Amino acid sequence: MPSRSDMLAALSGAPDTYDLIILGGGITGVGVAWQAATAGLKVLLLEQGDLAGGTSSSSTKLIHGGIRYLKQFDLHLVREGVQEREELIRLAPALVHPAEFVYPIYKEGAERLWMLRLGLRVYDWFAGKQNLHPHQIRTAAEILTDEALLRSDGLEGGARYADCVTDDARLTLAVARAAAAAGAVILTYAQVTGFTYDLEGLVNGVTGELAEGTPFRYATRYVLNATGPWVDQVRWLDQPGARPILRPTKGVHLTVERERLPLQRPTVLFGPDGRLMFGIPRGARTYLGTTDTDWKGDPASLRVERADVGYILTAANHAFPGVSLAEADVRSVWAGLRPLVAASDNAGPSQLSRDYRLTRSATGLYTVAGGKLTAFRAMAHGILTQMDLVPKGRPAAHDLLPTDPFPFPEAADWSPAAVTEAAAWSVKEGFAHHLSDVLVRRTGQLLWAPQAGLHQAERAAAVMAEHLGWTADQTGMEIEAYRQCVGRMEAWRREPQ
């Protein structure tokens, strides 16, 4: 499998003109690259940072139909999600793990047990014969047997239903590796700064600069802007001042030690405003989230705020009144931006559709906004059919996605030998270019390990230096950059109370 160096070498023998250049290395971009390359197209994907460096490493880390979308009668989205969930269980068994979720219903809530029963019947019907875990309606006593920490006051009953947990960043990496194996060129740390045009004023290429300072210019028949929260910034390179199409919303999660919140199963809980949230056990931690608030700033400046943490802790303590979680219990946090399509009405953040939209500018630049992690295959196929690059119909069947050597769920702490193996593999076969690529997105040390993996940084950096030829100064700079990454994650603690 390729390294970033392999990809740079592949460009020297690249075709004069690509069929498709994709901007963005999140799940949407790599999903399109995978399907396009499998169909025989000559594909180049350019990512300004690391694969899954934005939204695709900052989700709730679920592969699910989106049970809450049933309340919005978005049956197309639910049906697609459930069917794609079943397919991803087959394609990525090491990364997509079925789990039984607990869904409690309370008297004071907006939902009733009959509504949940009806919705879950639809959920299971969409899954069809492949459904591994049909739902079960549970009495209040049975729900408390399933999850004893739940609040009993006002509990009417609930259900257990099937969905899946995943590692979003590593799933994105697996799809990128599959795309590269099919012939796509995947180049990270390649910043696009402009477009080229033919005599009719149509986009026919991109220009930019590699992290090494080398300028590039690549020709293509089509360009797809799949940069997630950055799609409007890329559109403005083509059409300055164009009306924004995004309404990004921020989703925040946090982790606590599992011994502080020892959930047995992923469990639905509700925020102070009634928003559906999750508590999910994962290895030595339990994570909680998510929020859903508008974000108007630069995507690169996204951060967790103290109010976000307070919102989640309030929801958790209401759902599990015996645990009394406090800020001191929080071990790690993360924030991501949903690149949602702006609505014409005054819908709240949680009412915005999670479906995708493909647009084409007057110059021929295609842009995709919206979409869900779970449905990336169907979305990729839909994009390519709308661009008339592949025939219509269901996405083509694929072989299993390539695996990686990392444990799932992540071990609480890694041995020196495991760190050495992971850092070497990440460089040689996992596109890693910086220390943070390995400790944040390949091994999850930032979120799941003691000390946010700082105690592993020097060893991992030394292995990467050996493979990438870093000097002692470069190695030190990489370690310091990771320390700053940890500091940014902890910045919310320094805000006034």
Coordinates of C-alpha atoms in Angstrom, one line a residue:
M1 CA 0.0 0.0 0.0
P2 CA 1.2 3.5 -0.8
S3 CA 2.9 6.1 1.4
R4 CA 2.8 9.8 0.7
S5 CA 6.2 9.5 -0.9
D6 CA 4.8 6.8 -3.2
M7 CA 2.0 9.2 -4.2
L8 CA 4.5 12.0 -5.0
A9 CA 6.4 9.5 -7.2
A10 CA 3.2 8.5 -9.0
L11 CA 2.6 12.1 -10.0
S12 CA 5.8 12.1 -12.1
G13 CA 4.3 9.5 -14.4
A14 CA 0.8 11.1 -14.2
P15 CA -1.4 11.4 -17.3
D16 CA -1.5 14.8 -19.0
T17 CA -5.1 15.2 -18.0
Y18 CA -7.0 13.5 -15.2
D19 CA -10.7 12.5 -15.6
L20 CA -11.5 13.8 -12.1
I21 CA -9.6 15.9 -9.5
I22 CA -11.2 15.7 -6.1
L23 CA -10.5 18.4 -3.5
G24 CA -10.8 17.2 0.1
G25 CA -9.6 14.0 1.9
G26 CA -12.6 13.4 4.2
I27 CA -15.0 10.5 3.8
T28 CA -16.8 12.1 0.9
G29 CA -13.7 12.8 -1.1
V30 CA -12.1 9.4 -0.6
G31 CA -15.4 7.7 -1.1
V32 CA -15.8 9.4 -4.5
A33 CA -12.1 8.6 -5.3
W34 CA -12.7 4.9 -4.5
Q35 CA -15.8 4.5 -6.7
A36 CA -14.4 6.6 -9.5
A37 CA -11.1 4.7 -9.6
T38 CA -12.9 1.4 -9.4
A39 CA -14.9 2.4 -12.5
G40 CA -11.6 3.0 -14.4
L41 CA -11.4 6.7 -14.2
K42 CA -8.0 8.5 -13.8
V43 CA -8.4 10.2 -10.4
L44 CA -6.3 12.6 -8.3
L45 CA -7.3 13.6 -4.8
L46 CA -5.7 16.6 -3.2
E47 CA -6.1 17.3 0.6
Q48 CA -4.7 20.4 2.3
G49 CA -3.8 18.6 5.5
D50 CA -4.1 15.0 6.7
L51 CA -6.8 12.5 5.6
A52 CA -9.9 12.9 7.8
G53 CA -8.3 16.0 9.3
G54 CA -11.6 17.8 9.7
T55 CA -15.2 16.5 10.2
S56 CA -14.4 12.9 9.3
S57 CA -12.4 12.4 12.5
S58 CA -14.7 14.5 14.7
S59 CA -18.1 12.7 14.5
T60 CA -20.0 10.7 17.0
K61 CA -18.2 7.7 15.4
L62 CA -21.4 5.8 14.6
I63 CA -22.5 3.9 11.5
H64 CA -26.3 4.3 11.8
G65 CA -29.6 4.8 10.1
G66 CA -30.2 8.0 12.0
I67 CA -33.2 7.0 14.2
R68 CA -33.9 10.6 15.1
Y69 CA -34.5 11.4 11.4
L70 CA -37.7 9.3 11.6
K71 CA -39.3 12.1 13.6
Q72 CA -38.6 14.5 10.7
F73 CA -40.1 12.0 8.3
D74 CA -36.8 11.9 6.3
L75 CA -37.5 8.3 5.3
H76 CA -35.1 8.4 2.3
L77 CA -32.2 9.3 4.5
V78 CA -33.0 6.6 7.1
R79 CA -33.6 3.9 4.5
E80 CA -30.3 4.7 2.8
G81 CA -28.4 4.9 6.1
V82 CA -29.8 1.5 7.4
Q83 CA -29.0 -0.2 4.1
E84 CA -25.5 1.3 3.9
R85 CA -24.9 0.3 7.6
E86 CA -25.6 -3.4 6.7
E87 CA -23.2 -3.1 3.7
L88 CA -20.4 -1.6 5.8
I89 CA -20.7 -4.4 8.4
R90 CA -19.7 -6.6 5.5
L91 CA -17.0 -4.4 3.9
A92 CA -15.2 -3.3 7.1
P93 CA -15.8 -5.9 9.9
A94 CA -12.7 -4.7 11.8
L95 CA -14.0 -1.1 11.9
V96 CA -17.8 -1.3 11.9
H97 CA -19.0 -3.1 15.0
P98 CA -22.7 -3.9 15.5
A99 CA -24.0 -3.0 19.0
E100 CA -27.3 -3.0 20.8
F101 CA -28.4 0.5 21.8
V102 CA -30.7 1.3 24.7
Y103 CA -33.4 3.9 24.1
P104 CA -35.4 5.0 27.2
I105 CA -38.7 6.8 27.1
Y106 CA -39.8 9.1 29.9
K107 CA -43.2 10.5 30.7
E108 CA -42.1 14.1 30.5
G109 CA -40.4 13.6 27.1
A110 CA -41.9 14.5 23.7
E111 CA -41.8 10.9 22.5
R112 CA -44.2 8.1 23.4
L113 CA -43.5 4.4 23.5
W114 CA -45.9 3.7 20.6
M115 CA -44.0 6.2 18.5
L116 CA -40.7 4.5 19.2
R117 CA -42.2 1.1 18.5
L118 CA -43.5 2.3 15.1
G119 CA -40.3 4.0 14.2
L120 CA -38.2 0.9 15.0
R121 CA -40.4 -1.3 12.9
V122 CA -39.7 0.9 10.0
Y123 CA -36.0 0.9 10.9
D124 CA -35.9 -2.9 10.9
W125 CA -38.0 -3.1 7.8
F126 CA -35.4 -1.0 5.9
A127 CA -32.6 -3.3 7.0
G128 CA -34.5 -6.3 5.5
K129 CA -33.3 -9.9 5.8
Q130 CA -29.7 -8.7 6.6
N131 CA -30.8 -7.2 9.9
L132 CA -28.7 -8.9 12.6
H133 CA -30.5 -7.5 15.7
P134 CA -34.2 -6.8 15.3
H135 CA -35.4 -4.3 18.0
Q136 CA -37.0 -5.3 21.3
I137 CA -39.5 -3.2 23.1
R138 CA -38.7 -3.2 26.8
T139 CA -40.6 -2.4 30.0
A140 CA -39.2 0.1 32.5
A141 CA -37.8 -2.7 34.6
E142 CA -36.2 -4.3 31.6
I143 CA -34.6 -1.0 30.6
L144 CA -33.1 -0.6 34.0
T145 CA -31.8 -4.2 33.7
D146 CA -30.2 -3.2 30.4
E147 CA -28.7 0.0 31.9
A148 CA -28.9 0.3 35.6
L149 CA -27.5 3.8 35.8
L150 CA -30.4 5.4 33.9
R151 CA -32.8 7.6 35.8
S152 CA -35.8 5.6 37.0
D153 CA -38.1 8.5 37.8
G154 CA -40.7 8.8 35.1
L155 CA -39.3 5.9 33.0
E156 CA -42.1 4.3 31.0
G157 CA -40.1 1.8 29.1
G158 CA -38.0 1.9 25.9
A159 CA -36.3 -0.4 23.4
R160 CA -33.1 -2.0 22.4
Y161 CA -32.2 -1.6 18.8
A162 CA -29.2 -2.2 16.5
D163 CA -26.7 0.2 15.1
C164 CA -22.9 0.3 14.8
V165 CA -19.9 2.0 16.3
T166 CA -16.8 2.8 14.3
D167 CA -13.5 4.7 14.1
D168 CA -14.3 7.5 11.7
A169 CA -10.7 8.5 10.9
R170 CA -9.5 5.0 10.4
L171 CA -12.6 4.1 8.2
T172 CA -11.7 7.2 6.1
L173 CA -8.1 5.9 5.9
A174 CA -9.2 2.5 4.8
V175 CA -11.3 3.9 2.0
A176 CA -8.4 6.1 0.9
R177 CA -6.2 3.0 0.8
A178 CA -8.8 1.1 -1.3
A179 CA -9.0 4.1 -3.7
A180 CA -5.2 4.1 -4.1
A181 CA -5.2 0.3 -4.6
A182 CA -7.7 0.9 -7.4
G183 CA -5.4 3.4 -9.1
A184 CA -6.3 6.8 -7.6
V185 CA -3.5 9.2 -6.6
I186 CA -4.1 10.4 -3.1
L187 CA -1.9 13.4 -2.1
T188 CA -2.0 15.0 1.3
Y189 CA -0.6 18.3 2.4
A190 CA -1.3 19.8 -1.0
Q191 CA -3.0 23.2 -0.8
V192 CA -5.1 24.3 -3.8
T193 CA -4.9 28.0 -4.4
G194 CA -6.7 28.5 -7.7
F195 CA -8.1 27.1 -10.9
T196 CA -7.2 27.1 -14.6
Y197 CA -9.8 27.7 -17.3
D198 CA -10.1 26.8 -21.0
L199 CA -11.0 29.3 -23.8
E200 CA -14.7 29.0 -22.9
G201 CA -14.1 29.9 -19.3
L202 CA -14.7 26.4 -17.9
V203 CA -12.5 24.9 -15.2
N204 CA -9.9 22.6 -16.6
G205 CA -7.3 22.3 -13.8
V206 CA -6.1 23.3 -10.4
T207 CA -3.0 25.1 -9.1
G208 CA -1.4 25.1 -5.7
E209 CA 1.6 24.3 -3.5
L210 CA 2.8 21.2 -1.7
A211 CA 3.9 21.4 2.0
E212 CA 7.5 21.2 0.8
G213 CA 7.0 24.5 -1.0
T214 CA 6.8 23.0 -4.5
P215 CA 4.1 24.5 -6.8
F216 CA 1.8 22.3 -8.8
R217 CA -0.6 22.5 -11.7
Y218 CA -2.7 19.6 -12.8
A219 CA -5.2 19.4 -15.7
T220 CA -8.5 17.6 -15.5
R221 CA -11.8 17.1 -17.2
Y222 CA -13.8 17.7 -14.0
V223 CA -13.1 19.1 -10.5
L224 CA -15.2 18.2 -7.5
N225 CA -15.0 20.4 -4.4
A226 CA -15.6 18.0 -1.5
T227 CA -13.8 20.0 1.2
G228 CA -16.6 19.8 3.9
P229 CA -16.7 23.0 6.0
W230 CA -14.3 24.7 3.6
V231 CA -16.5 24.3 0.5
D232 CA -17.5 27.9 0.4
Q233 CA -13.9 29.1 0.7
V234 CA -13.0 26.9 -2.3
R235 CA -16.0 28.2 -4.3
W236 CA -14.8 31.7 -3.7
L237 CA -11.5 30.9 -5.4
D238 CA -13.6 30.2 -8.5
Q239 CA -16.4 32.8 -8.0
P240 CA -15.4 35.5 -5.5
G241 CA -18.3 36.8 -3.5
A242 CA -20.7 33.9 -4.4
R243 CA -23.5 33.4 -1.9
P244 CA -22.6 30.8 0.7
I245 CA -24.3 27.4 0.5
L246 CA -23.3 26.1 3.9
R247 CA -24.7 26.5 7.3
P248 CA -22.1 24.7 9.5
T249 CA -23.1 23.5 12.9
K250 CA -20.7 22.5 15.7
G251 CA -20.8 19.1 17.4
V252 CA -18.8 18.6 20.6
H253 CA -18.1 15.3 22.4
L254 CA -16.2 14.5 25.6
T255 CA -14.8 11.4 27.3
V256 CA -14.7 10.3 30.9
E257 CA -13.1 7.3 32.5
R258 CA -15.4 4.3 32.0
E259 CA -15.2 3.6 35.7
R260 CA -16.9 7.0 36.3
L261 CA -19.7 6.2 33.8
P262 CA -19.7 2.4 33.4
L263 CA -22.3 2.0 30.7
Q264 CA -22.9 -1.5 29.5
R265 CA -24.3 -0.5 26.1
P266 CA -24.5 2.6 23.9
T267 CA -27.4 4.6 25.4
V268 CA -29.6 7.4 24.2
L269 CA -29.9 10.4 26.4
F270 CA -31.4 13.9 25.9
G271 CA -29.9 17.3 26.2
P272 CA -31.5 20.1 28.3
D273 CA -33.3 21.3 25.1
G274 CA -34.6 17.8 24.4
R275 CA -32.0 17.0 21.7
L276 CA -31.2 13.3 21.3
M277 CA -27.6 12.5 22.4
F278 CA -25.5 9.4 23.1
G279 CA -23.4 7.9 25.9
I280 CA -21.1 5.3 24.3
P281 CA -18.7 2.9 26.1
R282 CA -15.4 2.5 24.3
G283 CA -12.5 0.7 25.9
A284 CA -11.4 2.3 29.1
R285 CA -13.5 5.4 28.4
T286 CA -17.1 6.4 27.9
Y287 CA -17.8 9.3 25.5
L288 CA -20.8 11.6 25.4
G289 CA -22.3 13.9 22.8
T290 CA -23.1 15.7 20.8
T291 CA -24.1 19.4 20.7
D292 CA -25.6 21.1 17.6
T293 CA -25.0 24.8 17.4
D294 CA -24.4 27.2 14.6
W295 CA -20.8 28.1 13.7
K296 CA -19.9 31.2 11.7
G297 CA -16.2 31.4 12.1
D298 CA -13.2 30.0 10.2
P299 CA -13.4 26.2 10.3
A300 CA -9.7 26.1 11.2
S301 CA -10.4 28.1 14.4
L302 CA -13.1 25.7 15.7
R303 CA -12.7 24.9 19.4
V304 CA -14.6 23.4 22.3
E305 CA -16.0 26.0 24.7
R306 CA -16.7 25.6 28.4
A307 CA -20.4 26.0 27.7
D308 CA -20.3 23.0 25.3
V309 CA -18.8 20.9 28.1
G310 CA -21.4 22.1 30.5
Y311 CA -24.3 21.3 28.2
I312 CA -23.1 17.7 27.8
L313 CA -22.4 17.2 31.5
T314 CA -25.8 18.5 32.4
A315 CA -27.5 16.0 30.0
A316 CA -25.4 13.2 31.4
N317 CA -26.1 14.0 35.0
H318 CA -29.8 14.2 34.3
A319 CA -29.8 10.9 32.5
F320 CA -27.6 9.1 35.0
P321 CA -28.3 10.9 38.3
G322 CA -26.1 8.7 40.4
V323 CA -22.8 9.6 38.7
S324 CA -22.5 13.4 39.4
L325 CA -20.0 14.0 36.6
A326 CA -18.0 17.3 36.8
E327 CA -15.4 19.1 34.7
A328 CA -12.6 17.4 36.5
D329 CA -13.9 14.0 35.2
V330 CA -13.4 15.1 31.6
R331 CA -10.4 13.4 30.0
S332 CA -10.6 14.6 26.4
V333 CA -12.9 16.6 24.1
W334 CA -13.3 17.1 20.4
A335 CA -15.3 19.3 18.1
G336 CA -16.4 18.9 14.5
L337 CA -18.3 20.9 12.0
R338 CA -21.2 19.5 10.0
P339 CA -21.1 21.0 6.5
L340 CA -24.8 21.2 6.3
V341 CA -26.7 22.8 3.4
A342 CA -28.3 26.1 4.4
A343 CA -32.1 26.0 4.4
S344 CA -34.4 28.7 3.0
D345 CA -36.5 28.8 6.2
N346 CA -35.6 29.5 9.8
A347 CA -35.0 25.9 10.8
G348 CA -33.0 25.3 13.9
P349 CA -29.6 23.6 13.7
S350 CA -31.0 20.1 14.5
Q351 CA -33.8 20.5 11.9
L352 CA -31.4 21.0 9.0
S353 CA -31.3 18.1 6.6
R354 CA -28.3 15.8 6.7
D355 CA -28.7 14.9 3.1
Y356 CA -26.2 16.1 0.5
R357 CA -26.5 18.5 -2.4
L358 CA -24.4 18.7 -5.5
T359 CA -24.1 22.0 -7.4
R360 CA -22.3 23.1 -10.5
S361 CA -21.0 26.7 -11.0
A362 CA -21.2 28.6 -14.2
T363 CA -17.5 27.7 -14.8
G364 CA -18.2 24.0 -14.3
L365 CA -16.9 23.5 -10.7
Y366 CA -18.8 20.9 -8.9
T367 CA -19.4 21.3 -5.2
V368 CA -20.9 18.8 -2.8
A369 CA -22.2 19.9 0.6
G370 CA -23.9 17.9 3.4
G371 CA -24.1 14.2 3.7
K372 CA -23.5 11.6 6.4
L373 CA -20.5 9.3 7.3
T374 CA -22.8 6.2 7.1
A375 CA -24.0 6.9 3.6
F376 CA -20.7 7.8 2.0
R377 CA -20.8 5.0 -0.6
A378 CA -24.3 5.9 -1.8
M379 CA -23.5 9.6 -1.8
A380 CA -20.3 9.0 -3.8
H381 CA -22.2 7.0 -6.4
G382 CA -24.9 9.6 -6.6
I383 CA -22.4 12.3 -7.1
L384 CA -20.7 10.4 -9.9
T385 CA -24.0 9.6 -11.7
Q386 CA -25.0 13.3 -11.5
M387 CA -21.7 14.2 -13.1
D388 CA -22.4 11.5 -15.8
L389 CA -19.2 9.7 -14.9
V390 CA -20.7 6.3 -14.0
P391 CA -24.0 4.6 -14.8
K392 CA -27.0 5.1 -12.6
G393 CA -28.1 2.4 -10.1
R394 CA -26.8 1.1 -6.8
P395 CA -23.2 1.5 -5.9
A396 CA -21.0 -1.3 -7.2
A397 CA -20.2 -4.2 -4.9
H398 CA -16.7 -3.9 -3.4
D399 CA -14.2 -6.3 -1.8
L400 CA -13.4 -5.9 1.9
L401 CA -11.7 -2.6 2.8
P402 CA -8.0 -3.0 3.8
T403 CA -7.3 -3.4 7.4
D404 CA -4.7 -1.7 9.7
P405 CA -2.7 -3.1 12.7
F406 CA -4.4 -0.9 15.4
P407 CA -6.6 -2.4 18.1
F408 CA -10.3 -1.5 18.3
P409 CA -11.4 -0.2 20.6
E410 CA -8.1 1.5 21.4
A411 CA -6.1 0.1 24.2
A412 CA -5.9 2.3 27.3
D413 CA -2.1 2.5 26.9
W414 CA 0.2 1.2 24.2
S415 CA 3.4 -0.7 24.7
P416 CA 6.6 0.7 23.3
A417 CA 6.7 -2.1 20.7
A418 CA 3.1 -1.3 19.6
V419 CA 3.9 2.4 19.2
T420 CA 7.0 1.6 17.1
E421 CA 4.9 -0.7 14.8
A422 CA 2.1 1.9 14.5
A423 CA 4.3 4.8 13.7
A424 CA 6.3 2.9 11.1
W425 CA 3.2 1.4 9.5
S426 CA 1.5 4.8 9.4
V427 CA 4.4 6.3 7.4
K428 CA 4.9 3.4 5.0
E429 CA 1.3 2.5 4.3
G430 CA -1.0 5.0 6.0
F431 CA -0.1 8.4 4.3
A432 CA 1.1 9.9 7.6
H433 CA 3.4 12.9 7.3
H434 CA 3.3 14.5 10.7
L435 CA 3.5 13.2 14.3
S436 CA -0.1 14.4 14.9
D437 CA -1.3 12.3 12.0
V438 CA -0.2 9.2 13.9
L439 CA -1.2 10.2 17.5
V440 CA -4.5 11.9 16.6
R441 CA -6.0 10.0 13.7
R442 CA -4.1 6.7 13.2
T443 CA -3.9 5.5 16.9
G444 CA -6.3 7.8 18.7
Q445 CA -3.8 8.6 21.4
L446 CA -5.1 12.2 21.8
L447 CA -8.6 11.1 22.7
W448 CA -8.2 7.7 24.4
A449 CA -4.8 7.4 26.0
P450 CA -3.6 8.6 29.4
Q451 CA -1.9 12.0 29.2
A452 CA -3.4 12.3 25.7
G453 CA -0.5 10.2 24.4
L454 CA 2.2 12.8 25.4
H455 CA 4.3 10.1 27.0
Q456 CA 4.4 8.3 23.6
A457 CA 5.3 11.4 21.5
E458 CA 9.1 11.1 21.7
R459 CA 9.2 7.4 20.8
A460 CA 6.7 7.9 17.9
A461 CA 8.6 10.9 16.6
A462 CA 11.9 9.0 16.7
V463 CA 10.4 6.2 14.5
M464 CA 9.0 8.7 12.1
A465 CA 12.3 10.6 11.9
E466 CA 14.0 7.4 10.9
H467 CA 11.6 6.8 8.1
L468 CA 11.1 10.4 6.9
G469 CA 14.7 11.6 7.4
W470 CA 13.8 14.3 9.9
T471 CA 16.7 16.2 11.5
A472 CA 16.9 16.5 15.3
D473 CA 15.4 20.0 15.0
Q474 CA 12.5 18.8 12.8
T475 CA 11.8 16.0 15.3
G476 CA 11.7 18.5 18.2
M477 CA 9.3 20.7 16.2
E478 CA 7.0 17.8 15.6
I479 CA 6.9 16.9 19.3
E480 CA 6.3 20.6 20.2
A481 CA 3.5 20.8 17.6
Y482 CA 1.8 17.8 19.2
R483 CA 2.1 19.4 22.7
Q484 CA 0.4 22.4 21.3
C485 CA -2.4 20.2 19.8
V486 CA -3.0 18.8 23.3
G487 CA -3.0 22.3 24.7
R488 CA -5.6 23.5 22.2
M489 CA -7.8 20.5 23.3
E490 CA -7.5 21.6 26.9
A491 CA -8.0 25.3 26.2
W492 CA -11.7 25.3 27.4
R493 CA -10.5 24.7 30.9
R494 CA -8.8 28.1 30.9
E495 CA -12.0 30.0 30.1
P496 CA -13.8 31.9 32.9
Q497 CA -16.4 29.9 34.8

